[in-house]
Amino acid sequence: MIDVVNLQKSFGKVEVLKGIDITINKGDIVCVIGPSGSGKSTFLRCLNCMEDPTGGQIIFNGVNIADMHVDINLHRRKMGMVFQQFNLFNNKTVLQNIMLAPVHIGKTELRKAKWHNLFHKDKVEITTTKAQIVADAKENAMQLLRRIGLEDKANVYPSTLSGGQKQRVAIIRAMAMNPDVILFDEPTSALDPEMVGEVLDLMKSLAKEGLTMVIVTHEMGFAREVANRVIFIDEGKILEEAPPEEFFGNPKNPRLKDFLSKVL
Amino acid sequence: MGSFAKKVDTFLTAFIDNGGYVSVLEGLKNTMIIAVFGLIIGILIGTVIATVRVLPKYKTLPRVLDAICSFYVGLFRGTPIVVQLLVFYYVLLPLMGVHMSSLYVSVIVFGLNSGAYISEIMRSGIQSVDHGQMEAGRAVGLSFGTTMLNIVIPQAVKNILPTLGNEFIALIKETSVVSFVGASDLYKAFNMIGTNSYEFMVPYLVMALIYIAIVMLITLGIKLMERGLRKSDRRS
Ligand SMILES: Nc1ncnc2c1ncn2[C@@H]1O[C@H](COP(=O)(O)OP(=O)(O)O)[C@@H](O)[C@H]1O
Ligand SMILES: [Mg+2]
């Protein structure tokens, strides 16, 4: 699904990613581990071009999205992202947070189709209406909220939620786009310890459903339990890539051994 | 003090019996029209300019737009508004062969002028919004413009509301120069009363009081609005 080929990223003269190659298949759960400042976030943010790669390719569903000429917004709809700081839209209610993108994109598509039909002979079939788009998005959002047990919070603003609630809303906001893959950047690092569990549980249940995920995390227990592959990034390179049993049980790279001995 | 009572008397005669209040109301209306529409135009222009200025600058087009905007802001902040009014009314319009009432010209010039100031206010407002808000919008596939319009700018406006209120007050005060191009505002009305009755002390005193009253009303309005907005934050 995602083919990363010789990915490089520099900020000015600072070379952060020095050629990363990895293939992420449908249903994969890849956990990314490494010391702070090693380029984990940068790697993840290059996958959806939140940072523009300075070299290499990111082939997502057959398209090289690192190419500046592709419409990145189209591809990002299928590639969700969850941030360490949640980043819920502060000026929108919980429900609006979840509905905003599906409604906006649905309406934009509808408008495009109508324009097309105005000027072209080959009509595209229009099967929906604005009201229908909103109704569908709302139903979907409420269903997702029920799933995480927060339907009673639909109409509150994010500032009234706890950290764990915010992050779970952020996750279902990404789910609302029905993405092919979701990228997580240390989703539990900003949480109070007692709230880490609820977020990891939600992620585990998504994993069981076969959602493809790339997760930068310091939760080694979680990585061991959920990932089907763990990668170790240090100084901008992947130094080890293995299934969790092997990764944690029999690490080969000396720096990984050193790292694991410090964190486990 | 007796002479002051006489002056008040003269003013009241001019104001009420000789119909001075009509021109004062007319002047008040024009002052408010210029300030309100100037502010609206200013907010629109200011928002567009501020957006251009925070645009990512990888490509040529944003850079060119940015250069144009910074020229515009420099021009309007670098010259007195009276000069802008005079140049617009007596130089640009005749050169273009356009006729326009001095009220319209005032609205336009005040709009263009406050656009330059508001763009700077708005830019700092936009920069005060956490960058994660933009990233979250982009991450769900919304464009820069859509995220700006729906997420960043509403939060920015909320942050700069007090400053925007001050800009509105500044606009109202500055409108007192539009008589340079013949528009009849509050100042012009009281000036006329003074000229007709050969007595300026009381008319200008009343004028000052009216300006103070307007400013205090607006300040109160802003306070109420801010309080309302803060409530919407906490609603649960
Ligand atoms: N926007 C940026 N500008 C300049 N340097 C950056 C930027 N983002 C990250 N870096 C640098 O890149 C390196 C890797 O950062 P990051 O990917 O955030 O590491 P990690 O997530 O593994 O802790 C760090 O040295 C950091 O200072
Ligand atoms: Mg990081």
PDB file of C-alpha atoms in Angstrom, chain B:
ATOM      1  CA  MET B   1     -19.982  81.928  34.044  1.00  0.00           C
ATOM      2  CA  GLY B   2     -22.750  84.159  32.814  1.00  0.00           C
ATOM      3  CA  SER B   3     -21.066  84.353  29.447  1.00  0.00           C
ATOM      4  CA  PHE B   4     -20.932  80.531  29.317  1.00  0.00           C
ATOM      5  CA  ALA B   5     -24.693  80.365  29.939  1.00  0.00           C
ATOM      6  CA  LYS B   6     -25.137  82.768  27.082  1.00  0.00           C
ATOM      7  CA  LYS B   7     -22.972  80.616  24.870  1.00  0.00           C
ATOM      8  CA  VAL B   8     -25.047  77.568  25.730  1.00  0.00           C
ATOM      9  CA  ASP B   9     -28.102  79.543  24.852  1.00  0.00           C
ATOM     10  CA  THR B  10     -26.667  80.553  21.496  1.00  0.00           C
ATOM     11  CA  PHE B  11     -25.789  76.929  20.809  1.00  0.00           C
ATOM     12  CA  LEU B  12     -29.214  75.633  21.748  1.00  0.00           C
ATOM     13  CA  THR B  13     -30.811  78.164  19.440  1.00  0.00           C
ATOM     14  CA  ALA B  14     -28.580  77.101  16.596  1.00  0.00           C
ATOM     15  CA  PHE B  15     -28.910  73.429  17.426  1.00  0.00           C
ATOM     16  CA  ILE B  16     -32.653  73.180  17.939  1.00  0.00           C
ATOM     17  CA  ASP B  17     -34.449  76.219  16.580  1.00  0.00           C
ATOM     18  CA  ASN B  18     -32.267  76.666  13.505  1.00  0.00           C
ATOM     19  CA  GLY B  19     -32.179  72.964  12.688  1.00  0.00           C
ATOM     20  CA  GLY B  20     -28.535  72.324  13.607  1.00  0.00           C
ATOM     21  CA  TYR B  21     -29.498  68.921  14.974  1.00  0.00           C
ATOM     22  CA  VAL B  22     -30.460  67.755  11.494  1.00  0.00           C
ATOM     23  CA  SER B  23     -26.939  68.222  10.202  1.00  0.00           C
ATOM     24  CA  VAL B  24     -25.528  66.737  13.406  1.00  0.00           C
ATOM     25  CA  LEU B  25     -27.631  63.591  12.938  1.00  0.00           C
ATOM     26  CA  GLU B  26     -26.635  63.506   9.286  1.00  0.00           C
ATOM     27  CA  GLY B  27     -22.991  63.927  10.315  1.00  0.00           C
ATOM     28  CA  LEU B  28     -23.293  61.216  12.945  1.00  0.00           C
ATOM     29  CA  LYS B  29     -24.802  58.903  10.349  1.00  0.00           C
ATOM     30  CA  ASN B  30     -21.964  59.589   7.904  1.00  0.00           C
ATOM     31  CA  THR B  31     -19.306  59.163  10.561  1.00  0.00           C
ATOM     32  CA  MET B  32     -20.764  55.777  11.458  1.00  0.00           C
ATOM     33  CA  ILE B  33     -21.175  54.758   7.805  1.00  0.00           C
ATOM     34  CA  ILE B  34     -17.545  55.555   7.071  1.00  0.00           C
ATOM     35  CA  ALA B  35     -16.276  53.814  10.209  1.00  0.00           C
ATOM     36  CA  VAL B  36     -18.494  50.713   9.948  1.00  0.00           C
ATOM     37  CA  PHE B  37     -18.100  50.093   6.222  1.00  0.00           C
ATOM     38  CA  GLY B  38     -14.449  51.098   6.429  1.00  0.00           C
ATOM     39  CA  LEU B  39     -13.995  48.463   9.114  1.00  0.00           C
ATOM     40  CA  ILE B  40     -15.833  45.793   7.122  1.00  0.00           C
ATOM     41  CA  ILE B  41     -13.799  46.483   3.978  1.00  0.00           C
ATOM     42  CA  GLY B  42     -10.691  46.654   6.154  1.00  0.00           C
ATOM     43  CA  ILE B  43     -11.378  43.263   7.730  1.00  0.00           C
ATOM     44  CA  LEU B  44     -11.930  41.668   4.318  1.00  0.00           C
ATOM     45  CA  ILE B  45      -8.785  43.184   2.796  1.00  0.00           C
ATOM     46  CA  GLY B  46      -6.809  42.609   5.982  1.00  0.00           C
ATOM     47  CA  THR B  47      -7.783  38.946   6.139  1.00  0.00           C
ATOM     48  CA  VAL B  48      -6.822  38.347   2.523  1.00  0.00           C
ATOM     49  CA  ILE B  49      -3.468  40.096   2.960  1.00  0.00           C
ATOM     50  CA  ALA B  50      -2.722  38.331   6.242  1.00  0.00           C
ATOM     51  CA  THR B  51      -3.498  34.982   4.596  1.00  0.00           C
ATOM     52  CA  VAL B  52      -1.180  35.741   1.708  1.00  0.00           C
ATOM     53  CA  ARG B  53       1.534  36.725   4.145  1.00  0.00           C
ATOM     54  CA  VAL B  54       1.400  33.443   6.069  1.00  0.00           C
ATOM     55  CA  LEU B  55       1.167  31.343   2.881  1.00  0.00           C
ATOM     56  CA  PRO B  56       3.989  28.817   2.449  1.00  0.00           C
ATOM     57  CA  LYS B  57       6.475  30.473   0.127  1.00  0.00           C
ATOM     58  CA  TYR B  58       7.872  27.621  -1.971  1.00  0.00           C
ATOM     59  CA  LYS B  59       6.344  28.699  -5.254  1.00  0.00           C
ATOM     60  CA  THR B  60       6.642  31.904  -7.238  1.00  0.00           C
ATOM     61  CA  LEU B  61       3.027  33.025  -7.082  1.00  0.00           C
ATOM     62  CA  PRO B  62       2.806  33.332  -3.270  1.00  0.00           C
ATOM     63  CA  ARG B  63       6.080  35.258  -3.298  1.00  0.00           C
ATOM     64  CA  VAL B  64       4.822  37.723  -5.895  1.00  0.00           C
ATOM     65  CA  LEU B  65       1.539  38.152  -4.010  1.00  0.00           C
ATOM     66  CA  ASP B  66       3.471  38.639  -0.801  1.00  0.00           C
ATOM     67  CA  ALA B  67       5.584  41.367  -2.380  1.00  0.00           C
ATOM     68  CA  ILE B  68       2.459  43.142  -3.654  1.00  0.00           C
ATOM     69  CA  CYS B  69       0.822  42.923  -0.236  1.00  0.00           C
ATOM     70  CA  SER B  70       3.820  44.226   1.629  1.00  0.00           C
ATOM     71  CA  PHE B  71       4.033  47.148  -0.835  1.00  0.00           C
ATOM     72  CA  TYR B  72       0.351  47.878  -0.227  1.00  0.00           C
ATOM     73  CA  VAL B  73       0.726  47.760   3.540  1.00  0.00           C
ATOM     74  CA  GLY B  74       3.828  49.935   3.422  1.00  0.00           C
ATOM     75  CA  LEU B  75       2.094  52.481   1.215  1.00  0.00           C
ATOM     76  CA  PHE B  76      -1.020  52.854   3.354  1.00  0.00           C
ATOM     77  CA  ARG B  77       0.760  52.774   6.688  1.00  0.00           C
ATOM     78  CA  GLY B  78       3.472  55.080   5.467  1.00  0.00           C
ATOM     79  CA  THR B  79       1.320  58.051   4.473  1.00  0.00           C
ATOM     80  CA  PRO B  80      -1.186  60.152   6.430  1.00  0.00           C
ATOM     81  CA  ILE B  81      -4.804  59.273   5.797  1.00  0.00           C
ATOM     82  CA  VAL B  82      -5.568  62.880   4.868  1.00  0.00           C
ATOM     83  CA  VAL B  83      -3.034  62.630   2.079  1.00  0.00           C
ATOM     84  CA  GLN B  84      -4.607  59.357   0.920  1.00  0.00           C
ATOM     85  CA  LEU B  85      -8.043  60.980   0.884  1.00  0.00           C
ATOM     86  CA  LEU B  86      -6.818  64.031  -1.025  1.00  0.00           C
ATOM     87  CA  VAL B  87      -4.846  62.007  -3.558  1.00  0.00           C
ATOM     88  CA  PHE B  88      -7.752  59.643  -4.125  1.00  0.00           C
ATOM     89  CA  TYR B  89     -10.328  62.417  -4.458  1.00  0.00           C
ATOM     90  CA  TYR B  90      -8.392  65.119  -6.284  1.00  0.00           C
ATOM     91  CA  VAL B  91      -5.804  63.093  -8.214  1.00  0.00           C
ATOM     92  CA  LEU B  92      -6.739  59.487  -8.916  1.00  0.00           C
ATOM     93  CA  LEU B  93     -10.473  59.839  -9.568  1.00  0.00           C
ATOM     94  CA  PRO B  94     -10.143  62.825 -11.944  1.00  0.00           C
ATOM     95  CA  LEU B  95      -7.297  61.023 -13.752  1.00  0.00           C
ATOM     96  CA  MET B  96      -9.529  58.007 -14.209  1.00  0.00           C
ATOM     97  CA  GLY B  97     -12.432  60.255 -15.113  1.00  0.00           C
ATOM     98  CA  VAL B  98     -14.643  58.814 -12.384  1.00  0.00           C
ATOM     99  CA  HIS B  99     -17.187  60.794 -10.402  1.00  0.00           C
ATOM    100  CA  MET B 100     -17.910  59.651  -6.902  1.00  0.00           C
ATOM    101  CA  SER B 101     -19.491  61.293  -3.885  1.00  0.00           C
ATOM    102  CA  SER B 102     -17.090  62.289  -1.146  1.00  0.00           C
ATOM    103  CA  LEU B 103     -18.853  59.886   1.228  1.00  0.00           C
ATOM    104  CA  TYR B 104     -18.113  56.896  -1.019  1.00  0.00           C
ATOM    105  CA  VAL B 105     -14.544  58.037  -1.471  1.00  0.00           C
ATOM    106  CA  SER B 106     -14.177  58.282   2.296  1.00  0.00           C
ATOM    107  CA  VAL B 107     -15.578  54.790   2.830  1.00  0.00           C
ATOM    108  CA  ILE B 108     -13.222  53.362   0.222  1.00  0.00           C
ATOM    109  CA  VAL B 109     -10.118  55.160   1.441  1.00  0.00           C
ATOM    110  CA  PHE B 110     -10.825  54.314   5.067  1.00  0.00           C
ATOM    111  CA  GLY B 111     -11.437  50.698   4.052  1.00  0.00           C
ATOM    112  CA  LEU B 112      -8.168  50.498   2.104  1.00  0.00           C
ATOM    113  CA  ASN B 113      -6.304  52.208   4.915  1.00  0.00           C
ATOM    114  CA  SER B 114      -7.644  50.076   7.732  1.00  0.00           C
ATOM    115  CA  GLY B 115      -7.100  46.999   5.554  1.00  0.00           C
ATOM    116  CA  ALA B 116      -3.381  47.700   5.802  1.00  0.00           C
ATOM    117  CA  TYR B 117      -3.492  48.033   9.580  1.00  0.00           C
ATOM    118  CA  ILE B 118      -5.875  45.123  10.115  1.00  0.00           C
ATOM    119  CA  SER B 119      -3.696  42.862   7.973  1.00  0.00           C
ATOM    120  CA  GLU B 120      -0.932  43.234  10.549  1.00  0.00           C
ATOM    121  CA  ILE B 121      -3.354  42.659  13.422  1.00  0.00           C
ATOM    122  CA  MET B 122      -4.807  39.638  11.644  1.00  0.00           C
ATOM    123  CA  ARG B 123      -1.388  38.251  10.852  1.00  0.00           C
ATOM    124  CA  SER B 124      -0.404  38.251  14.494  1.00  0.00           C
ATOM    125  CA  GLY B 125      -3.809  36.730  15.273  1.00  0.00           C
ATOM    126  CA  ILE B 126      -3.205  33.926  12.784  1.00  0.00           C
ATOM    127  CA  GLN B 127       0.272  33.347  14.162  1.00  0.00           C
ATOM    128  CA  SER B 128      -1.168  33.103  17.663  1.00  0.00           C
ATOM    129  CA  VAL B 129      -3.252  30.077  16.619  1.00  0.00           C
ATOM    130  CA  ASP B 130      -1.421  26.832  17.324  1.00  0.00           C
ATOM    131  CA  HIS B 131       0.144  25.466  14.157  1.00  0.00           C
ATOM    132  CA  GLY B 132      -1.308  22.051  15.009  1.00  0.00           C
ATOM    133  CA  GLN B 133      -4.740  23.387  14.026  1.00  0.00           C
ATOM    134  CA  MET B 134      -3.583  23.937  10.457  1.00  0.00           C
ATOM    135  CA  GLU B 135      -1.807  20.582  10.413  1.00  0.00           C
ATOM    136  CA  ALA B 136      -4.898  18.760  11.639  1.00  0.00           C
ATOM    137  CA  GLY B 137      -6.949  20.358   8.871  1.00  0.00           C
ATOM    138  CA  ARG B 138      -4.398  19.475   6.218  1.00  0.00           C
ATOM    139  CA  ALA B 139      -4.097  15.941   7.596  1.00  0.00           C
ATOM    140  CA  VAL B 140      -7.772  15.191   6.902  1.00  0.00           C
ATOM    141  CA  GLY B 141      -7.335  16.376   3.319  1.00  0.00           C
ATOM    142  CA  LEU B 142      -8.646  19.925   3.575  1.00  0.00           C
ATOM    143  CA  SER B 143      -6.803  22.536   1.548  1.00  0.00           C
ATOM    144  CA  PHE B 144      -4.789  25.386   3.046  1.00  0.00           C
ATOM    145  CA  GLY B 145      -7.551  27.845   2.160  1.00  0.00           C
ATOM    146  CA  THR B 146     -10.379  25.735   3.561  1.00  0.00           C
ATOM    147  CA  THR B 147      -8.534  25.116   6.820  1.00  0.00           C
ATOM    148  CA  MET B 148      -7.658  28.785   7.068  1.00  0.00           C
ATOM    149  CA  LEU B 149     -11.261  29.860   6.547  1.00  0.00           C
ATOM    150  CA  ASN B 150     -12.951  27.295   8.785  1.00  0.00           C
ATOM    151  CA  ILE B 151     -10.440  26.704  11.538  1.00  0.00           C
ATOM    152  CA  VAL B 152      -7.614  29.203  11.791  1.00  0.00           C
ATOM    153  CA  ILE B 153      -9.229  32.549  10.969  1.00  0.00           C
ATOM    154  CA  PRO B 154     -12.222  32.134  13.325  1.00  0.00           C
ATOM    155  CA  GLN B 155      -9.802  31.428  16.176  1.00  0.00           C
ATOM    156  CA  ALA B 156      -7.541  34.270  15.081  1.00  0.00           C
ATOM    157  CA  VAL B 157     -10.453  36.727  14.997  1.00  0.00           C
ATOM    158  CA  LYS B 158     -11.429  35.710  18.488  1.00  0.00           C
ATOM    159  CA  ASN B 159      -7.900  36.366  19.706  1.00  0.00           C
ATOM    160  CA  ILE B 160      -7.714  39.807  18.126  1.00  0.00           C
ATOM    161  CA  LEU B 161     -11.227  40.987  18.900  1.00  0.00           C
ATOM    162  CA  PRO B 162     -10.091  43.581  21.466  1.00  0.00           C
ATOM    163  CA  THR B 163      -7.499  44.916  19.023  1.00  0.00           C
ATOM    164  CA  LEU B 164     -10.104  45.032  16.244  1.00  0.00           C
ATOM    165  CA  GLY B 165     -12.321  47.018  18.609  1.00  0.00           C
ATOM    166  CA  ASN B 166      -9.521  49.509  19.100  1.00  0.00           C
ATOM    167  CA  GLU B 167      -9.114  49.748  15.335  1.00  0.00           C
ATOM    168  CA  PHE B 168     -12.829  50.536  15.051  1.00  0.00           C
ATOM    169  CA  ILE B 169     -12.482  53.273  17.664  1.00  0.00           C
ATOM    170  CA  ALA B 170      -9.427  54.651  15.858  1.00  0.00           C
ATOM    171  CA  LEU B 171     -11.430  54.678  12.623  1.00  0.00           C
ATOM    172  CA  ILE B 172     -14.258  56.642  14.206  1.00  0.00           C
ATOM    173  CA  LYS B 173     -11.829  59.196  15.530  1.00  0.00           C
ATOM    174  CA  GLU B 174      -9.993  59.498  12.233  1.00  0.00           C
ATOM    175  CA  THR B 175     -13.165  60.086  10.245  1.00  0.00           C
ATOM    176  CA  SER B 176     -12.969  63.671  11.475  1.00  0.00           C
ATOM    177  CA  VAL B 177     -10.667  64.415   8.532  1.00  0.00           C
ATOM    178  CA  VAL B 178     -13.141  63.547   5.763  1.00  0.00           C
ATOM    179  CA  SER B 179     -14.293  67.155   5.557  1.00  0.00           C
ATOM    180  CA  PHE B 180     -11.015  67.715   3.653  1.00  0.00           C
ATOM    181  CA  VAL B 181     -12.781  66.214   0.647  1.00  0.00           C
ATOM    182  CA  GLY B 182     -16.133  67.765   1.518  1.00  0.00           C
ATOM    183  CA  ALA B 183     -17.872  64.889   3.244  1.00  0.00           C
ATOM    184  CA  SER B 184     -20.241  65.969   6.010  1.00  0.00           C
ATOM    185  CA  ASP B 185     -19.362  64.143   9.216  1.00  0.00           C
ATOM    186  CA  LEU B 186     -19.832  64.978  12.855  1.00  0.00           C
ATOM    187  CA  TYR B 187     -17.014  67.536  12.854  1.00  0.00           C
ATOM    188  CA  LYS B 188     -18.371  69.306   9.788  1.00  0.00           C
ATOM    189  CA  ALA B 189     -21.847  69.559  11.359  1.00  0.00           C
ATOM    190  CA  PHE B 190     -20.591  71.185  14.548  1.00  0.00           C
ATOM    191  CA  ASN B 191     -18.187  73.364  12.649  1.00  0.00           C
ATOM    192  CA  MET B 192     -21.146  74.634  10.641  1.00  0.00           C
ATOM    193  CA  ILE B 193     -23.167  75.388  13.773  1.00  0.00           C
ATOM    194  CA  GLY B 194     -20.189  77.289  15.116  1.00  0.00           C
ATOM    195  CA  THR B 195     -19.674  79.242  11.933  1.00  0.00           C
ATOM    196  CA  ASN B 196     -23.324  80.190  11.669  1.00  0.00           C
ATOM    197  CA  SER B 197     -23.640  81.314  15.283  1.00  0.00           C
ATOM    198  CA  TYR B 198     -20.147  82.850  15.618  1.00  0.00           C
ATOM    199  CA  GLU B 199     -19.651  80.715  18.724  1.00  0.00           C
ATOM    200  CA  PHE B 200     -17.421  77.622  18.771  1.00  0.00           C
ATOM    201  CA  MET B 201     -16.872  76.784  22.422  1.00  0.00           C
ATOM    202  CA  VAL B 202     -20.091  74.904  23.168  1.00  0.00           C
ATOM    203  CA  PRO B 203     -20.469  73.193  19.756  1.00  0.00           C
ATOM    204  CA  TYR B 204     -16.971  71.705  19.981  1.00  0.00           C
ATOM    205  CA  LEU B 205     -17.535  70.741  23.613  1.00  0.00           C
ATOM    206  CA  VAL B 206     -20.729  68.889  22.675  1.00  0.00           C
ATOM    207  CA  MET B 207     -18.924  67.309  19.736  1.00  0.00           C
ATOM    208  CA  ALA B 208     -16.188  66.006  22.035  1.00  0.00           C
ATOM    209  CA  LEU B 209     -18.823  64.585  24.393  1.00  0.00           C
ATOM    210  CA  ILE B 210     -20.526  62.783  21.525  1.00  0.00           C
ATOM    211  CA  TYR B 211     -17.213  61.227  20.405  1.00  0.00           C
ATOM    212  CA  ILE B 212     -16.537  60.118  23.972  1.00  0.00           C
ATOM    213  CA  ALA B 213     -20.013  58.612  24.271  1.00  0.00           C
ATOM    214  CA  ILE B 214     -19.602  56.651  21.034  1.00  0.00           C
ATOM    215  CA  VAL B 215     -16.216  55.314  22.078  1.00  0.00           C
ATOM    216  CA  MET B 216     -17.540  54.266  25.475  1.00  0.00           C
ATOM    217  CA  LEU B 217     -20.510  52.506  23.888  1.00  0.00           C
ATOM    218  CA  ILE B 218     -18.260  50.572  21.532  1.00  0.00           C
ATOM    219  CA  THR B 219     -15.893  49.623  24.341  1.00  0.00           C
ATOM    220  CA  LEU B 220     -18.855  48.268  26.260  1.00  0.00           C
ATOM    221  CA  GLY B 221     -20.061  46.371  23.182  1.00  0.00           C
ATOM    222  CA  ILE B 222     -16.652  44.736  22.743  1.00  0.00           C
ATOM    223  CA  LYS B 223     -16.568  43.685  26.399  1.00  0.00           C
ATOM    224  CA  LEU B 224     -19.988  42.039  26.081  1.00  0.00           C
ATOM    225  CA  MET B 225     -18.986  40.301  22.874  1.00  0.00           C
ATOM    226  CA  GLU B 226     -15.782  38.954  24.421  1.00  0.00           C
ATOM    227  CA  ARG B 227     -17.684  37.648  27.395  1.00  0.00           C
ATOM    228  CA  GLY B 228     -20.140  35.890  25.073  1.00  0.00           C
ATOM    229  CA  LEU B 229     -17.297  34.295  23.119  1.00  0.00           C
ATOM    230  CA  ARG B 230     -15.571  33.078  26.249  1.00  0.00           C
ATOM    231  CA  LYS B 231     -18.807  31.416  27.316  1.00  0.00           C
ATOM    232  CA  SER B 232     -19.040  29.497  24.031  1.00  0.00           C
ATOM    233  CA  ASP B 233     -15.650  28.048  24.915  1.00  0.00           C
ATOM    234  CA  ARG B 234     -16.870  26.473  28.088  1.00  0.00           C
ATOM    235  CA  ARG B 235     -20.310  25.375  26.987  1.00  0.00           C
ATOM    236  CA  SER B 236     -20.797  21.778  27.923  1.00  0.00           C
TER     237      SER B 236
END
